[in-house]
mmCIF file of C-alpha atoms in Angstrom:
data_model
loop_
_atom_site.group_PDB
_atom_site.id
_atom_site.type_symbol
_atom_site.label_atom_id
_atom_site.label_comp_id
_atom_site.label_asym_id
_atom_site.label_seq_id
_atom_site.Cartn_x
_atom_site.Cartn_y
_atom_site.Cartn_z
ATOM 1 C CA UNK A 1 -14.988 144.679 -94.519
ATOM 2 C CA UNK A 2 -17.234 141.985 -95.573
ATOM 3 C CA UNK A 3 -14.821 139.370 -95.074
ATOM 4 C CA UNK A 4 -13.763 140.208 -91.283
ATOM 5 C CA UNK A 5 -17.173 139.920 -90.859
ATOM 6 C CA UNK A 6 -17.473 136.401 -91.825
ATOM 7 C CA UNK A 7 -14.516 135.055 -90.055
ATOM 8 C CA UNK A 8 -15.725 136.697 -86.907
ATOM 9 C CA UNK A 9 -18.925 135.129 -87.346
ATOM 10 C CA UNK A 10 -17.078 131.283 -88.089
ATOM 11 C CA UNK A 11 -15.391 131.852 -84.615
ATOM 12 C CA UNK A 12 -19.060 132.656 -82.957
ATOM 13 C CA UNK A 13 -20.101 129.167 -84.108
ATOM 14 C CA UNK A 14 -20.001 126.635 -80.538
ATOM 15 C CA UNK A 15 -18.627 123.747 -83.001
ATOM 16 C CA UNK A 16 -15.934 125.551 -84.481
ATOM 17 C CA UNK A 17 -14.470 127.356 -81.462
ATOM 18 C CA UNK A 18 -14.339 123.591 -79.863
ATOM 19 C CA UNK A 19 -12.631 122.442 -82.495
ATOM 20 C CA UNK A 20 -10.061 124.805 -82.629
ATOM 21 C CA UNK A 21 -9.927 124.684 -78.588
ATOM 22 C CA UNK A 22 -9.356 120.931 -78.964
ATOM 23 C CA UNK A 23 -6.737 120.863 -81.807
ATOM 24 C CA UNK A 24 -4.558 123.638 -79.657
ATOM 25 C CA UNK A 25 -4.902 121.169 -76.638
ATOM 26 C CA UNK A 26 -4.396 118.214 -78.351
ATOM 27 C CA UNK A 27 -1.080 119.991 -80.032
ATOM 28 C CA UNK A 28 0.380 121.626 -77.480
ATOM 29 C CA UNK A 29 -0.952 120.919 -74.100
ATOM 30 C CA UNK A 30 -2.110 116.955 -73.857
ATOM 31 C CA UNK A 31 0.543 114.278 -72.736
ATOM 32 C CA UNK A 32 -0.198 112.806 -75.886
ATOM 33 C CA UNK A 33 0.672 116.055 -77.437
ATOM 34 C CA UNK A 34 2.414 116.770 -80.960
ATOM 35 C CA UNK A 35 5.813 117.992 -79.308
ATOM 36 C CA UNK A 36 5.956 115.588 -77.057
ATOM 37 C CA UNK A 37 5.482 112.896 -79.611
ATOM 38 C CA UNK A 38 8.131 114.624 -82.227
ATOM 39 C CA UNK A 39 10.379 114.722 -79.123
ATOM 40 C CA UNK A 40 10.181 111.150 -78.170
ATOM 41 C CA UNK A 41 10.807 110.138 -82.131
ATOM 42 C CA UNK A 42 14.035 112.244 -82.328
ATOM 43 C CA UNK A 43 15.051 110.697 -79.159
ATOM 44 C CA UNK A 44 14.083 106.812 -80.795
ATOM 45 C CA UNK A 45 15.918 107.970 -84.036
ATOM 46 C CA UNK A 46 19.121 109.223 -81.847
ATOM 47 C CA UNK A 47 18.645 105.375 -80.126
ATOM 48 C CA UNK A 48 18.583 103.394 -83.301
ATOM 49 C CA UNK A 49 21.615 104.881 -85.083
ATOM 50 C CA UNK A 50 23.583 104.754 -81.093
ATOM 51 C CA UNK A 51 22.708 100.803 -81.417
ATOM 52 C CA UNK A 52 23.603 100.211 -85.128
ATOM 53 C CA UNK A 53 26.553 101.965 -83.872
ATOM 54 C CA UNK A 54 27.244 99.278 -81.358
ATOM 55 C CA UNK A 55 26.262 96.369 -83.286
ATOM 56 C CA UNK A 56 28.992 97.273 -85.690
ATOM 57 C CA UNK A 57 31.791 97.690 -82.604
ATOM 58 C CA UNK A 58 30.747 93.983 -81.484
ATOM 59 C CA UNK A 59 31.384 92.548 -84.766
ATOM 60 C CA UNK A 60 34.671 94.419 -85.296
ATOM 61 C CA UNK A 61 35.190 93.099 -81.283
ATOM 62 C CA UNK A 62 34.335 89.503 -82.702
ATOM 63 C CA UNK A 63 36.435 89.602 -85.805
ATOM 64 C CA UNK A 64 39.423 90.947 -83.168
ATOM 65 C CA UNK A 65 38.437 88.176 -80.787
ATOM 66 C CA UNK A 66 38.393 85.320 -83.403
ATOM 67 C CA UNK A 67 41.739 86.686 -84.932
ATOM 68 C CA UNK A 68 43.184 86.710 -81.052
ATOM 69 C CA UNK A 69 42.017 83.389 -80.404
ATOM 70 C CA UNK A 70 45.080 81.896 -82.871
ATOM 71 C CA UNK A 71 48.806 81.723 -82.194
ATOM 72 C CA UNK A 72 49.367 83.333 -85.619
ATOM 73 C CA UNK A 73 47.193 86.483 -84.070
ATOM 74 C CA UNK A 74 48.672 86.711 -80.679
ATOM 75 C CA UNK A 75 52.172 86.710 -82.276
ATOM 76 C CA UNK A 76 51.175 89.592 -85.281
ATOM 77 C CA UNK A 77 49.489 91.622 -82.469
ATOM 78 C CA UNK A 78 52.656 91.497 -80.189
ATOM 79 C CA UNK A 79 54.581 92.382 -83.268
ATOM 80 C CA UNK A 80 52.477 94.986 -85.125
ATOM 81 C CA UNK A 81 51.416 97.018 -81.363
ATOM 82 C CA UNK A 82 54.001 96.062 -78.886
ATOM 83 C CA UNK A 83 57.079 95.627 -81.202
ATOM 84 C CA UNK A 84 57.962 92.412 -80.142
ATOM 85 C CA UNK A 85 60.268 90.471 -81.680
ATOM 86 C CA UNK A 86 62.131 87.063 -81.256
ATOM 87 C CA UNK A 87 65.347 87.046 -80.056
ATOM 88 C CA UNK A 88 67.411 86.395 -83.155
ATOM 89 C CA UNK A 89 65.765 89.313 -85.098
ATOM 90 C CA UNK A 90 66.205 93.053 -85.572
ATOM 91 C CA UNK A 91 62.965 95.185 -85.871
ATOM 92 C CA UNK A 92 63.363 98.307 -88.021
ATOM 93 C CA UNK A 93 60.664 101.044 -87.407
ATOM 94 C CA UNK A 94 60.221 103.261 -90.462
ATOM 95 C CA UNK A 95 58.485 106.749 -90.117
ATOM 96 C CA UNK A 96 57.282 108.751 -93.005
ATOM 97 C CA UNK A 97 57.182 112.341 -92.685
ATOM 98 C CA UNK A 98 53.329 113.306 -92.578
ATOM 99 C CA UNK A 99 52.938 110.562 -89.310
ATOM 100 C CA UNK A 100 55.823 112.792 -87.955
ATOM 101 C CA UNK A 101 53.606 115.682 -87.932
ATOM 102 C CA UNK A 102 50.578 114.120 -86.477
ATOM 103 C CA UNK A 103 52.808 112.964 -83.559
ATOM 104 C CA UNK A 104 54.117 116.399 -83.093
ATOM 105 C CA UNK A 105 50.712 118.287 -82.539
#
């Protein structure tokens, strides 16, 4: 019983119920708050990894882009996507079994 006793009498103490009334504020209510700034870091951390994200497409766009700038390229892209071919060759398309399934579903 002693010990309610002296909590209640910490909380009748000007100082201490302002500081408590200011850290509750300052946590939840302020538009500096704690959530808000936990919010805006999860929302910075969601931003960094969307650019490193796009950083890497560019460079896999400039590697494509360097290898398209050749004749070589053109002519292994025309091959490899479009099956192109010249017009003294044969082109032979060869399936294995598991890419048959993956078409099918």
């Amino acid at each position: 019983m002693n010990t309610k006793r002296s909590y209640i009498k910490g909380f009748k103490n000007i100082f201490v119920i302002i500081i408590v009334v200011f850290a509750v504020w300052m946590l939840f209510f302020d538009a500096n708050s704690w959530l808000i700034h936990h919010e805006l870091n999860t929302e910075m951390d969601d931003l960094e990894a969307e650019k490193e994200y796009y950083k890497n497409e560019i460079e896999k766009d400039k590697k494509a882009i360097k290898e398209l700038s050749t004749e070589e390229g053109i002519e292994k892209l025309a091959r490899e996507k479009y099956y192109m071919k010249r017009d003294n060759e044969e082109i032979y398309i060869i399936e294995y079994e598991d890419s048959l399934k993956n078409k099918q579903q």
